[in-house]
Short mmCIF file of C-alpha atoms in Angstrom, two decimals:
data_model
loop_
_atom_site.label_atom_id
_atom_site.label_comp_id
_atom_site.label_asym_id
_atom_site.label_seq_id
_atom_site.Cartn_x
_atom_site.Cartn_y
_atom_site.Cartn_z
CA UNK A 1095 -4.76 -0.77 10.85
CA UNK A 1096 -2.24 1.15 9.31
CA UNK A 1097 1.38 0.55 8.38
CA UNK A 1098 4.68 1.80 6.11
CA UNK A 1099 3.38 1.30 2.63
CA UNK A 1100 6.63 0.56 1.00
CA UNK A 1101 8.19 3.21 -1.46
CA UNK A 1102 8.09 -0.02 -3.67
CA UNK A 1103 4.89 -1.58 -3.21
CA UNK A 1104 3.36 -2.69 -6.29
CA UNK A 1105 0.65 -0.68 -7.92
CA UNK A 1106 -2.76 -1.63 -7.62
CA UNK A 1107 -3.64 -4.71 -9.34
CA UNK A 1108 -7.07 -6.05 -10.87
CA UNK A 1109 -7.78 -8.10 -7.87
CA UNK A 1110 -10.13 -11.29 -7.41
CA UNK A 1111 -13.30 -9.48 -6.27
CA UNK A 1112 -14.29 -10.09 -2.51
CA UNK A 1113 -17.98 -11.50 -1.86
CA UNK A 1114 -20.31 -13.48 0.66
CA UNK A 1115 -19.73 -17.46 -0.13
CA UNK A 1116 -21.31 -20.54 1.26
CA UNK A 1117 -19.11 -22.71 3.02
CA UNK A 1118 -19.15 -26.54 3.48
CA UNK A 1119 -16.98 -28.79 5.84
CA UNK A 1120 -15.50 -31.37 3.50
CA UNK A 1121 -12.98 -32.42 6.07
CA UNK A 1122 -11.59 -31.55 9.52
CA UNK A 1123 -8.98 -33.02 11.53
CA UNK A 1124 -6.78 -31.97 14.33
CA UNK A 1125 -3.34 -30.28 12.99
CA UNK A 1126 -1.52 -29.69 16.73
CA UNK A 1127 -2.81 -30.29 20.21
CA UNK A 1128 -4.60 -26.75 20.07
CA UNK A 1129 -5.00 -25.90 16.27
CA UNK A 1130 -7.64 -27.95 13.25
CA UNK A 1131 -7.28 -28.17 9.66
CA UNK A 1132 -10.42 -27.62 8.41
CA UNK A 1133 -11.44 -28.63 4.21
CA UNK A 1134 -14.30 -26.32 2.89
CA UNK A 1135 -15.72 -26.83 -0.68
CA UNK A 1136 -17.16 -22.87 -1.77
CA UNK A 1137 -18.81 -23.60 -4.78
CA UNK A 1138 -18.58 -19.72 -5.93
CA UNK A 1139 -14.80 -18.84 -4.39
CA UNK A 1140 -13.05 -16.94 -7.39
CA UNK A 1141 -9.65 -18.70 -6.01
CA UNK A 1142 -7.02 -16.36 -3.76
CA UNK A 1143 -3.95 -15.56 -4.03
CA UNK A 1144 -1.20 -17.32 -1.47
CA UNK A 1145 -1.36 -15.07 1.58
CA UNK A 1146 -4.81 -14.11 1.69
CA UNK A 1147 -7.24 -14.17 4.43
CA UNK A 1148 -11.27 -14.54 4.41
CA UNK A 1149 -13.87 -13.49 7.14
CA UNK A 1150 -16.10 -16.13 8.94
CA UNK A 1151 -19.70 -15.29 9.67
CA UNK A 1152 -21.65 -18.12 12.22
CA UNK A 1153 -25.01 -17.22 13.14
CA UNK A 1154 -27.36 -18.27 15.88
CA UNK A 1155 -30.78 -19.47 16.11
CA UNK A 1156 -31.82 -16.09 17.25
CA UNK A 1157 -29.84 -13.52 14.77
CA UNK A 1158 -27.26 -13.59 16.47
CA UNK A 1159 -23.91 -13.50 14.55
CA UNK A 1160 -19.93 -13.13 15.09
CA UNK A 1161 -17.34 -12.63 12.68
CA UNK A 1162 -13.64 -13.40 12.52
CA UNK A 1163 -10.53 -13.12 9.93
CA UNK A 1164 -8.92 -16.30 9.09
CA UNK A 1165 -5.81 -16.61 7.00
CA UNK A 1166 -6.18 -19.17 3.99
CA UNK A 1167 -3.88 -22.25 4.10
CA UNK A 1168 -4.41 -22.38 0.27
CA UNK A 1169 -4.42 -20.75 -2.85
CA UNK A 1170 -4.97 -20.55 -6.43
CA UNK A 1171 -7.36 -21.20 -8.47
CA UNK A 1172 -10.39 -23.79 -7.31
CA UNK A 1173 -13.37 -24.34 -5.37
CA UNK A 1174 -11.84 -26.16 -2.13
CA UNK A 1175 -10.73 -23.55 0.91
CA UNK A 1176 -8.24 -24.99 3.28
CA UNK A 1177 -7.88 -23.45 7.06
CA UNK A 1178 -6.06 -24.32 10.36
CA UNK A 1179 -7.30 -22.39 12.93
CA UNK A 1180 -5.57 -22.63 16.15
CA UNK A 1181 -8.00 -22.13 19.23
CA UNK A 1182 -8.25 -19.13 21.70
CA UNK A 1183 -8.94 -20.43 24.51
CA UNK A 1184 -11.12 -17.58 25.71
CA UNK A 1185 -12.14 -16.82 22.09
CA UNK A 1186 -15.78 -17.42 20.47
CA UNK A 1187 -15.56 -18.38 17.32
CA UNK A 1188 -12.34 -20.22 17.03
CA UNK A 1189 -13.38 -22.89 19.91
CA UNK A 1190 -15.89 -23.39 18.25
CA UNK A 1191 -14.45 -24.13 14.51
CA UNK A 1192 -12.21 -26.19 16.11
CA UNK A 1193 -14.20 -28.37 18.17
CA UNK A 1194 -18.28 -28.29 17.17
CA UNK A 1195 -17.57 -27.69 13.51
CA UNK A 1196 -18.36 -31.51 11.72
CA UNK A 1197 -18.04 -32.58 7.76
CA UNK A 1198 -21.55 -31.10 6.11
CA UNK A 1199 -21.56 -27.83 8.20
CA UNK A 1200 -21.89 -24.65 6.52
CA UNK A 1201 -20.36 -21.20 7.59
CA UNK A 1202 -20.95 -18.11 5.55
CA UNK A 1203 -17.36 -16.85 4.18
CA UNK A 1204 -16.27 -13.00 2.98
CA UNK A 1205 -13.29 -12.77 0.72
CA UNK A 1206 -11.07 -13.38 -0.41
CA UNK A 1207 -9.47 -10.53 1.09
CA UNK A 1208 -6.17 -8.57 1.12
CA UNK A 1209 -3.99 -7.68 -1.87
CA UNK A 1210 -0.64 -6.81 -0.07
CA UNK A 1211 0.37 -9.18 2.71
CA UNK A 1212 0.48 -11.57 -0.47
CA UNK A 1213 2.88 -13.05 -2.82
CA UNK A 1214 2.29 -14.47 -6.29
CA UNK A 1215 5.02 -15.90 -8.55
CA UNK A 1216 6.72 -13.73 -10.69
CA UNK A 1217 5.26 -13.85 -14.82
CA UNK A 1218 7.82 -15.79 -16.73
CA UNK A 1219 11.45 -14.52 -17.88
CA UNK A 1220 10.38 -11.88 -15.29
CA UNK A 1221 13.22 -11.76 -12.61
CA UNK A 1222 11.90 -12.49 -9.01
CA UNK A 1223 13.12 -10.73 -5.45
CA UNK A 1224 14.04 -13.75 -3.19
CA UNK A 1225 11.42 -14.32 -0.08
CA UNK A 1226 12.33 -14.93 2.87
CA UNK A 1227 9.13 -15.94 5.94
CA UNK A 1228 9.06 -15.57 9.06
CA UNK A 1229 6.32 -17.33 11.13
CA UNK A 1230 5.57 -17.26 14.77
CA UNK A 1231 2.91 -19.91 15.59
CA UNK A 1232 -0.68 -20.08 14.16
CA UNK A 1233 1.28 -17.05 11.67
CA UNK A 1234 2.61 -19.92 9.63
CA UNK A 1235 -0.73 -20.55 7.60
CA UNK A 1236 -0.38 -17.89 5.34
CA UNK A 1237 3.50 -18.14 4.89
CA UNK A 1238 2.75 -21.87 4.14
CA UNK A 1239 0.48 -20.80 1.29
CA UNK A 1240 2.97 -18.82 -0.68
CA UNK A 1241 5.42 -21.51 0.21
CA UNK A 1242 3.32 -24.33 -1.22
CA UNK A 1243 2.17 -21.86 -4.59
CA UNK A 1244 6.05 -21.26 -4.88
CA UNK A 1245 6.91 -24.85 -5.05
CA UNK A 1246 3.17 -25.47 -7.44
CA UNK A 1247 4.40 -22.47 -9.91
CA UNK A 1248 8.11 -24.51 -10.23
CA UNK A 1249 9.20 -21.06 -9.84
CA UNK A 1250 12.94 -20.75 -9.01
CA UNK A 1251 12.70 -17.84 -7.08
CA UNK A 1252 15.23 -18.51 -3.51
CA UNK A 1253 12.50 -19.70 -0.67
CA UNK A 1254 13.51 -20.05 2.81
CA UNK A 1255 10.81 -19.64 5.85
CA UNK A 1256 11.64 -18.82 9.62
CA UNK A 1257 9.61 -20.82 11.48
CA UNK A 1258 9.25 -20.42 15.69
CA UNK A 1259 7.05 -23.05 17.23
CA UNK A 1260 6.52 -23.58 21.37
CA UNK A 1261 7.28 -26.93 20.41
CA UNK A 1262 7.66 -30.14 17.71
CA UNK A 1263 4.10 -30.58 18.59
CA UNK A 1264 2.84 -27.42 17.94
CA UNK A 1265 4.49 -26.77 14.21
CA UNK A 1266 1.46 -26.95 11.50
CA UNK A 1267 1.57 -28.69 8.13
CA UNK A 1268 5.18 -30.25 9.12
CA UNK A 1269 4.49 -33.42 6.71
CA UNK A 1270 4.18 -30.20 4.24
CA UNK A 1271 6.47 -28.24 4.45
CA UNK A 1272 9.31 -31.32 4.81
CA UNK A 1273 7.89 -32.19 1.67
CA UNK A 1274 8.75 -28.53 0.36
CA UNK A 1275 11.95 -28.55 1.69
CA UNK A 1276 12.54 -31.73 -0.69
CA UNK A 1277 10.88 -30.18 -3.82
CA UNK A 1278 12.63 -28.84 -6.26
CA UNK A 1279 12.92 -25.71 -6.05
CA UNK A 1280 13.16 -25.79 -2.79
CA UNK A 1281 12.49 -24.22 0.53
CA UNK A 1282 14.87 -23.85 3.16
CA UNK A 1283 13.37 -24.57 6.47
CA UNK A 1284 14.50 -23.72 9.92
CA UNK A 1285 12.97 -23.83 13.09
CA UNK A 1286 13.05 -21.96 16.35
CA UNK A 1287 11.59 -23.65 19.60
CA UNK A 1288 10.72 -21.57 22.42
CA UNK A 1289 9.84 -23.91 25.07
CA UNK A 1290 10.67 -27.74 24.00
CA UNK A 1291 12.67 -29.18 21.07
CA UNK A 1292 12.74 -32.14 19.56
CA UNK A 1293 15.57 -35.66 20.99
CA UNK A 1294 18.97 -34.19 20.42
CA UNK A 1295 18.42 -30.59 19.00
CA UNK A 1296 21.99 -28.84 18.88
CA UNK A 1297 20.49 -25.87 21.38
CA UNK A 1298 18.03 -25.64 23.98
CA UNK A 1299 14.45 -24.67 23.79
CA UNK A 1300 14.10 -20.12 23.64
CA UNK A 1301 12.72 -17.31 22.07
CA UNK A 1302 14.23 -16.08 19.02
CA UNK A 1303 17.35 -13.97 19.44
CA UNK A 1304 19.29 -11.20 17.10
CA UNK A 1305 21.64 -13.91 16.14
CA UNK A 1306 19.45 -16.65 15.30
CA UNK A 1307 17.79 -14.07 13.07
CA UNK A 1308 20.48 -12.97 11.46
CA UNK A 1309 22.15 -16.44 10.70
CA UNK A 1310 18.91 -18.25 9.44
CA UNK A 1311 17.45 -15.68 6.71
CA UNK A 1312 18.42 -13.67 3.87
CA UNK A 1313 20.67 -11.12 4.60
CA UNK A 1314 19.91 -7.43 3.53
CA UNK A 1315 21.75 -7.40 1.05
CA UNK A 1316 20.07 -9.78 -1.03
CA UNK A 1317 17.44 -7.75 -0.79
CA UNK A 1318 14.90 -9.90 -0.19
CA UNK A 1319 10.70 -9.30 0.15
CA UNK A 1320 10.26 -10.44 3.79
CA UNK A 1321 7.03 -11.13 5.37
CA UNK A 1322 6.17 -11.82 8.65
CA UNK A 1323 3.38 -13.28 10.16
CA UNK A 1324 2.79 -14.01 13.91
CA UNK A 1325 1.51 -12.44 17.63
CA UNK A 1326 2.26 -8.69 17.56
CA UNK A 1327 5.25 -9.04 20.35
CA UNK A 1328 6.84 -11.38 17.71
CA UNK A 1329 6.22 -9.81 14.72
CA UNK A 1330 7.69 -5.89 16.46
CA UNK A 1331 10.58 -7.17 17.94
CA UNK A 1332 11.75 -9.16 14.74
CA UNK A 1333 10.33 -6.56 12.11
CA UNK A 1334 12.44 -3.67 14.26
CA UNK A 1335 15.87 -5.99 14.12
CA UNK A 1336 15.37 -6.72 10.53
CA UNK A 1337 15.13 -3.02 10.09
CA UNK A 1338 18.20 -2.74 12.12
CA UNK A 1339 19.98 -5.30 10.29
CA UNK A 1340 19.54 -3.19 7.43
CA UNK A 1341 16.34 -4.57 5.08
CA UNK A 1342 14.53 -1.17 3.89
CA UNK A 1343 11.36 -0.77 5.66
CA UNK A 1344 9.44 -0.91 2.50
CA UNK A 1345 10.40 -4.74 1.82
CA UNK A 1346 9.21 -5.76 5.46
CA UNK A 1347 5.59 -6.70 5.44
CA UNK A 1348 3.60 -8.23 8.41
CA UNK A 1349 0.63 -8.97 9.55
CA UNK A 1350 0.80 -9.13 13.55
CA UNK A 1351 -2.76 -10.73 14.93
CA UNK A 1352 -3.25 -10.08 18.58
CA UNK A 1353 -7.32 -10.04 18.43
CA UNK A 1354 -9.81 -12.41 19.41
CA UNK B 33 -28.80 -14.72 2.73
CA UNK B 34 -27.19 -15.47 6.53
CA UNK B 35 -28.49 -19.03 7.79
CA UNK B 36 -27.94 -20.36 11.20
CA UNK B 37 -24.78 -22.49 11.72
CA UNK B 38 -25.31 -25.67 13.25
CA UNK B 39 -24.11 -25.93 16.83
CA UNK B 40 -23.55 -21.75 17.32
CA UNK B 41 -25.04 -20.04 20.14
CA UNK B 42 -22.10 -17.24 20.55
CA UNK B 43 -20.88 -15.64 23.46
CA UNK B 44 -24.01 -13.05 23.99
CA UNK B 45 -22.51 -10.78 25.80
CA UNK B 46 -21.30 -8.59 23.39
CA UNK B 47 -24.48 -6.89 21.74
CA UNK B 48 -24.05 -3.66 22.52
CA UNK B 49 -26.01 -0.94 20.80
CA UNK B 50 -23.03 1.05 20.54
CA UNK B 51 -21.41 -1.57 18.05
CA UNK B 52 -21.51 -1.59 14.69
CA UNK B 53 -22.57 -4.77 12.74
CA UNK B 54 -20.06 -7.12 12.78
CA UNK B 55 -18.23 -6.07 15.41
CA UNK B 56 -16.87 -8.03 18.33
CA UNK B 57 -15.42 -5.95 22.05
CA UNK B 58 -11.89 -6.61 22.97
CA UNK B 59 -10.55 -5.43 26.80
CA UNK B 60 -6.85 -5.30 25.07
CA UNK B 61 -6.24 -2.98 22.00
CA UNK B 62 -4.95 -5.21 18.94
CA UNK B 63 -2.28 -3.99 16.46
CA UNK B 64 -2.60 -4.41 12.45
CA UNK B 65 0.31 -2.42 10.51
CA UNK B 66 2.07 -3.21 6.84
CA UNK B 67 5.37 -2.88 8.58
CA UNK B 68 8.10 -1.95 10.94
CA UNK B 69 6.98 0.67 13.42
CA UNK B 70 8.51 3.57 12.38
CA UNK B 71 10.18 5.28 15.55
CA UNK B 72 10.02 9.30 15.36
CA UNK B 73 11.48 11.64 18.15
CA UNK B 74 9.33 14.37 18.74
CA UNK B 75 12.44 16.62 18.41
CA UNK B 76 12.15 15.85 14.67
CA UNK B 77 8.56 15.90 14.20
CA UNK B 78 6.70 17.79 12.07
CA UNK B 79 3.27 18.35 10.71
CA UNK B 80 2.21 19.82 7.62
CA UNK B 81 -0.43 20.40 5.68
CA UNK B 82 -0.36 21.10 1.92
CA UNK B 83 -3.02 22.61 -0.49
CA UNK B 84 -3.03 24.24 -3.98
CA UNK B 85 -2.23 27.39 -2.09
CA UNK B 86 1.19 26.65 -0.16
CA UNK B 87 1.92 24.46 2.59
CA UNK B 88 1.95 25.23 6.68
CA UNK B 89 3.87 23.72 9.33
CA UNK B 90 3.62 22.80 13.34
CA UNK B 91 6.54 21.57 15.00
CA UNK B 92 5.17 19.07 18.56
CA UNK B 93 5.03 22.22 20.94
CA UNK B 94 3.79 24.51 17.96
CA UNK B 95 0.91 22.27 17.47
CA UNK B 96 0.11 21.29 20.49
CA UNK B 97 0.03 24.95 21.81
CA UNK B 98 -3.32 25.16 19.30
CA UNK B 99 -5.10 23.93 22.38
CA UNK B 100 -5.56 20.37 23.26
CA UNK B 101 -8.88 18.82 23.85
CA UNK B 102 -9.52 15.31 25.55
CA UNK B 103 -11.76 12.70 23.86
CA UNK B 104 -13.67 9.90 24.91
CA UNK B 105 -14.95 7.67 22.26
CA UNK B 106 -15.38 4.45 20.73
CA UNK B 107 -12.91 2.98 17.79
CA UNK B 108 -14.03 0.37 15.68
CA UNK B 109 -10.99 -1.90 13.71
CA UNK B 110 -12.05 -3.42 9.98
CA UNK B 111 -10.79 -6.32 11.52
CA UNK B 112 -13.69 -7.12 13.57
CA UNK B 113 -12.66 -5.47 16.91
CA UNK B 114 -14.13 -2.54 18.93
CA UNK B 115 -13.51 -0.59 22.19
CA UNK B 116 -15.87 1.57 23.55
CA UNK B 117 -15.25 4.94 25.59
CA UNK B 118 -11.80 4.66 25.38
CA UNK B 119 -10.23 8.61 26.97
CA UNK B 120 -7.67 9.98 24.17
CA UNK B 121 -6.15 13.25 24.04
CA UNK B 122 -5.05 15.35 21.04
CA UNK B 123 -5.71 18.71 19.04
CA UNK B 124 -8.89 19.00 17.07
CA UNK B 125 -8.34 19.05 13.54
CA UNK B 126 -10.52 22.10 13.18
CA UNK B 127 -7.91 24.47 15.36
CA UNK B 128 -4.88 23.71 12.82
CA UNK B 129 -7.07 24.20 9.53
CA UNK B 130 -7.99 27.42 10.92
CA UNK B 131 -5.18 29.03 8.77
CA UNK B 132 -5.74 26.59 5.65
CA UNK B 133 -7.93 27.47 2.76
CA UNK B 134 -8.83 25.10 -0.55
CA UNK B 135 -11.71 24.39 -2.78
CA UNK B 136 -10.61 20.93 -2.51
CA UNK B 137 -12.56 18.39 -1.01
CA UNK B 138 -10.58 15.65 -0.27
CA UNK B 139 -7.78 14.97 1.71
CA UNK B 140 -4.70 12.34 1.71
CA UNK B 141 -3.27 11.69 5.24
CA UNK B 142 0.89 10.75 4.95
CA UNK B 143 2.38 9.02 7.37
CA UNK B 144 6.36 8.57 8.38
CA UNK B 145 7.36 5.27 7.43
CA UNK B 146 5.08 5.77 3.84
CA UNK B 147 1.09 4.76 4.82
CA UNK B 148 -0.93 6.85 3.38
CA UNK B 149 -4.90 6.71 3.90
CA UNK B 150 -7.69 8.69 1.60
CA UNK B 151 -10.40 10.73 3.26
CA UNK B 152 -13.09 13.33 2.44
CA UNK B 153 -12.58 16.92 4.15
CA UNK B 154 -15.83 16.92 5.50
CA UNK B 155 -14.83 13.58 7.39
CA UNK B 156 -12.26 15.57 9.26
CA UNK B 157 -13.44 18.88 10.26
CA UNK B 158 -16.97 20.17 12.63
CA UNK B 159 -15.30 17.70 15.41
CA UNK B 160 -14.72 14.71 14.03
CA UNK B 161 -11.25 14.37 13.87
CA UNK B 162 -7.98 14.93 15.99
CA UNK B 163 -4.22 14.96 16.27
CA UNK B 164 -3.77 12.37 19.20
CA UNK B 165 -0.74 11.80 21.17
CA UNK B 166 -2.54 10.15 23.95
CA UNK B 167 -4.85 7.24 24.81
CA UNK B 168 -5.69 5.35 27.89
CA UNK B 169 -4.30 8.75 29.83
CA UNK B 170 -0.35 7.50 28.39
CA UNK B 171 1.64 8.83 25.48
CA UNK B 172 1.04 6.72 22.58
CA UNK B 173 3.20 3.83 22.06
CA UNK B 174 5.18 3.43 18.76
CA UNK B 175 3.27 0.47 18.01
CA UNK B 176 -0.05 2.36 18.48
CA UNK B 177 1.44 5.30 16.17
CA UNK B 178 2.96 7.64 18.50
CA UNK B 179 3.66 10.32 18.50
CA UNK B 180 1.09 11.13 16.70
CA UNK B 181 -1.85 9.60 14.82
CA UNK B 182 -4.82 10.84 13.10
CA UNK B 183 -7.98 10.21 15.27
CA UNK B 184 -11.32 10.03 13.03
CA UNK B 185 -13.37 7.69 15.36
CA UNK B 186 -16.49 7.49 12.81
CA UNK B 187 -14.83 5.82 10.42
CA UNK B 188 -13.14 1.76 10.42
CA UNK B 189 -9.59 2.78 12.30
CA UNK B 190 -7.31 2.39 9.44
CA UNK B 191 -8.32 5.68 7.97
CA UNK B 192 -6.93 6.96 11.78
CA UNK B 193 -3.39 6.62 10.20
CA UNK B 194 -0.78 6.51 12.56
CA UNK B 195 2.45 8.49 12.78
CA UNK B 196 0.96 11.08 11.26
CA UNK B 197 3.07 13.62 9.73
CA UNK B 198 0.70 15.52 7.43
CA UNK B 199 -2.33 15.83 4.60
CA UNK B 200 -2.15 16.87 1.18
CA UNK B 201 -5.61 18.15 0.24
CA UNK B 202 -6.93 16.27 -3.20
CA UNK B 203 -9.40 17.82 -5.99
CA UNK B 204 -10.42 13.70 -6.12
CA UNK B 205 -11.22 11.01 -3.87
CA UNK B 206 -7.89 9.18 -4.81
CA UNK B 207 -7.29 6.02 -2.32
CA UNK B 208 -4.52 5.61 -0.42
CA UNK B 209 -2.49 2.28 0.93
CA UNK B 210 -4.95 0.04 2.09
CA UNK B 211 -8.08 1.37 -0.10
CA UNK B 212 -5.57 0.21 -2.96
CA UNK B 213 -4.90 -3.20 -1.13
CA UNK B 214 -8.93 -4.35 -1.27
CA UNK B 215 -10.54 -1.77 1.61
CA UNK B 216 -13.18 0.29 0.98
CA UNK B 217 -12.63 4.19 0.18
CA UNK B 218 -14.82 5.49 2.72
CA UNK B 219 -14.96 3.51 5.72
CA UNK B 220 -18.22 3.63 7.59
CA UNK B 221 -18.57 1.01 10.16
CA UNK B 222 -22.46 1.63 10.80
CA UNK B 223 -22.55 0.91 6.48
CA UNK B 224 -19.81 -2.15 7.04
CA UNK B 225 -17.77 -0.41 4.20
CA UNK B 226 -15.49 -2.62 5.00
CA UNK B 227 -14.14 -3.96 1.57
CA UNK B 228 -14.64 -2.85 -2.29
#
């Protein structure tokens, strides 16, 4: 796991310290034909910053245990942990959060974890770099959270999220981020379907092009702080053309997931 | 303080001695970076080493004319994936610091495109770490770091920083990119130093 760290990035800050939590379902319910949003209450969580992520740890009757990185749907301060974790199916532990996990369960939880694929509001008076996010799929979750602490800190820094979904079914927290896109300030929103859109869409369904890029997020000049978040064939082709299109290396940050 | 989730019985087949606590096996190989992949030619790459005495320089073919070794060994990712046995080729570590003398004890690997990653000397040298330019018997995809990344299989592989393009030796263990960002400043997966 390595990457550019950005001439730029921000020194070292105090961060929330990471540690071993107890988990417990407060709510789960399906979020897209293969994805759930899933409610924990963690009694001890220090809160996380919008971007985050957090390690699961189930365990067997007989020792046996497996571990996984989730990014956090939520953020700030507060005992209540939101996820949407969208099911591999040949995977271990997300089949199983997604379809044994029931209100009252408990999961042991690391974190919260990560202090650079993360974006908190800018202090007051302070002037802010506009964001732009770009999401491929389950990669929305954590570009939701800074979304969502964007529009909770009334901060008026320029939002807009990049959003490419298989199709209308398979786009997470859309009741959300509609919602956002209403707020004031607001997000800008637009979406990318690769293999259905929705009754009378101006184009038909494909992957992400160039063009598309280029017309529906900041442009480089602006100089925004861009993160994306997706499968690692989306996030290298659309990291390497926003490089192209001229955003310095060092204000592109991703987080490409690819694992089981 | 682990207790046993309701409902789990796990996929079994994955406790292998040879992995450390934690971890899980994956057939593909999984990429984690900050950023863009940087994309160097080997016509322009260089690598360096700097201490309190002076720095030295390899172009590719000068380094790679130290004598290349092959490798076969397991990786282990912070991020809860292994591979085991996986055939890499590169030049040990040991052959280029032949020439390189310091009292100091630490190291800080640089990478094109900005990454840096902290480690202790003794972490690189007696074998344990490489110059690798190959892995699965092909050249080593951008993606994966190629040209060139550092290879130090004994520790999580984040400290094996890719697109290497030199070390600065350091009096102190300062931390690099992601030891700054929340990861721990050693890295032993057998210890699960996975985190501050």
């Amino acid at each position: 796991m390595s990457g550019p760290a950005p001439a730029d990035a921000p020194p070292a800050k105090a961060h929330r310290r990471a540690g071993w939590h107890t988990a417990t379902v407060t709510d789960s319910r399906p979020e897209t034909p293969t994805a759930r949003r899933i409610a924990f209450e963690v009694p001890t969580w220090p809160g996380n910053d919008a971007g985050s992520h957090l390690d699961v740890r189930l365990t067997a009757p007989d020792g046996y245990q497996a571990t996984r990185s989730y990014s956090i749907a939520s953020s700030g301060e507060g005992t209540r942990v939101l996820l949407a974790v969208d099911e591999l199916p040949d995977g271990e532990v997300s089949p199983f959060l997604v379809h044994d996990l029931r209100e009252g369960d408990q999961v042991e939880m690391h974190g919260p974890l990560g202090a650079y694929f993360v974006w908190t509001p800018p202090p007051a008076g302070e002037p802010s770099r506009p964001v732009q996010l770009i999401a491929g799929g389950s990669g929305v979750v954590p570009l939701f959270a800074m979304a969502r602490a964007h529009a909770e800190a009334d901060d008026a820094t320029e939002f807009r999220l990049l959003y490419s979904a298989r199709t209308p079914q398979d786009v997470f927290f859309r009741a959300e981020l509609e919602q956002l896109t209403a707020a004031a300030p607001a997000l800008w929103l637009d979406f990318v379907y690769t293999r259905q859109v929705p009754e009378g869409w101006p184009t038909g369904p494909g992957r992400i092009t160039r063009e598309v890029l280029d017309a529906a997020t900041l442009p480089a000049a602006s100089d925004p702080l861009v993160f994306v978040c997706g499968p690692t064939p989306f996030v290298e082709t659309v990291a390497g053309w926003l490089v192209e299109s001229g955003h310095r290396p060092g204000s592109v940050r991703t987080e490409r997931f690819g694992g089981s | 303080m682990s207790f046993i989730t309701r409902g789990f019985s796990g996929r079994r087949g994955d406790r292998d001695p040879r992995l450390p606590p934690g971890q899980t096996l994956v057939a593909d190989w999984p990429v984690l970076s900050a950023g863009p992949t940087p994309h160097v030619d080997t016509a322009d790459w260089e690598f360096s080493i700097r201490t309190e005495n002076g720095v030295h320089r390899w172009s590719w073919d000068e380094l790679r004319a130290l004598g290349v070794e092959d490798i076969t060994t397991d990786i282990h990712c912070v991020t809860h994936w292994s591979k085991l046995e996986m055939p890499w080729r590169g030049v040990p570590l040991d052959k280029i610091w032949k020439s390189v003398q310091t009292e100091h004890e630490y190291v800080m690997a640089h990478s094109y495109g900005g990454y840096t990653t902290n480690l202790p000397l003794e972490d690189l040298l007696d074998g344990k770490s490489w110059v690798a330019f190959e892995a699965d018997g092909e050249p080593l995809d951008p993606e994966h770091g190629g040209p060139a990344r550092l290879l130090v299989p004994h520790l999580y592989f984040w400290k094996s920083a890719k697109w290497v393009r030199g070390l600065v030796t350091m009096p102190d263990d300062d931390p690099g990119f992601w030891e700054q960002n929340g990861y721990h400043l050693h890295g032993d997966p057998w210890l699960e130093e996975r985190y501050w």
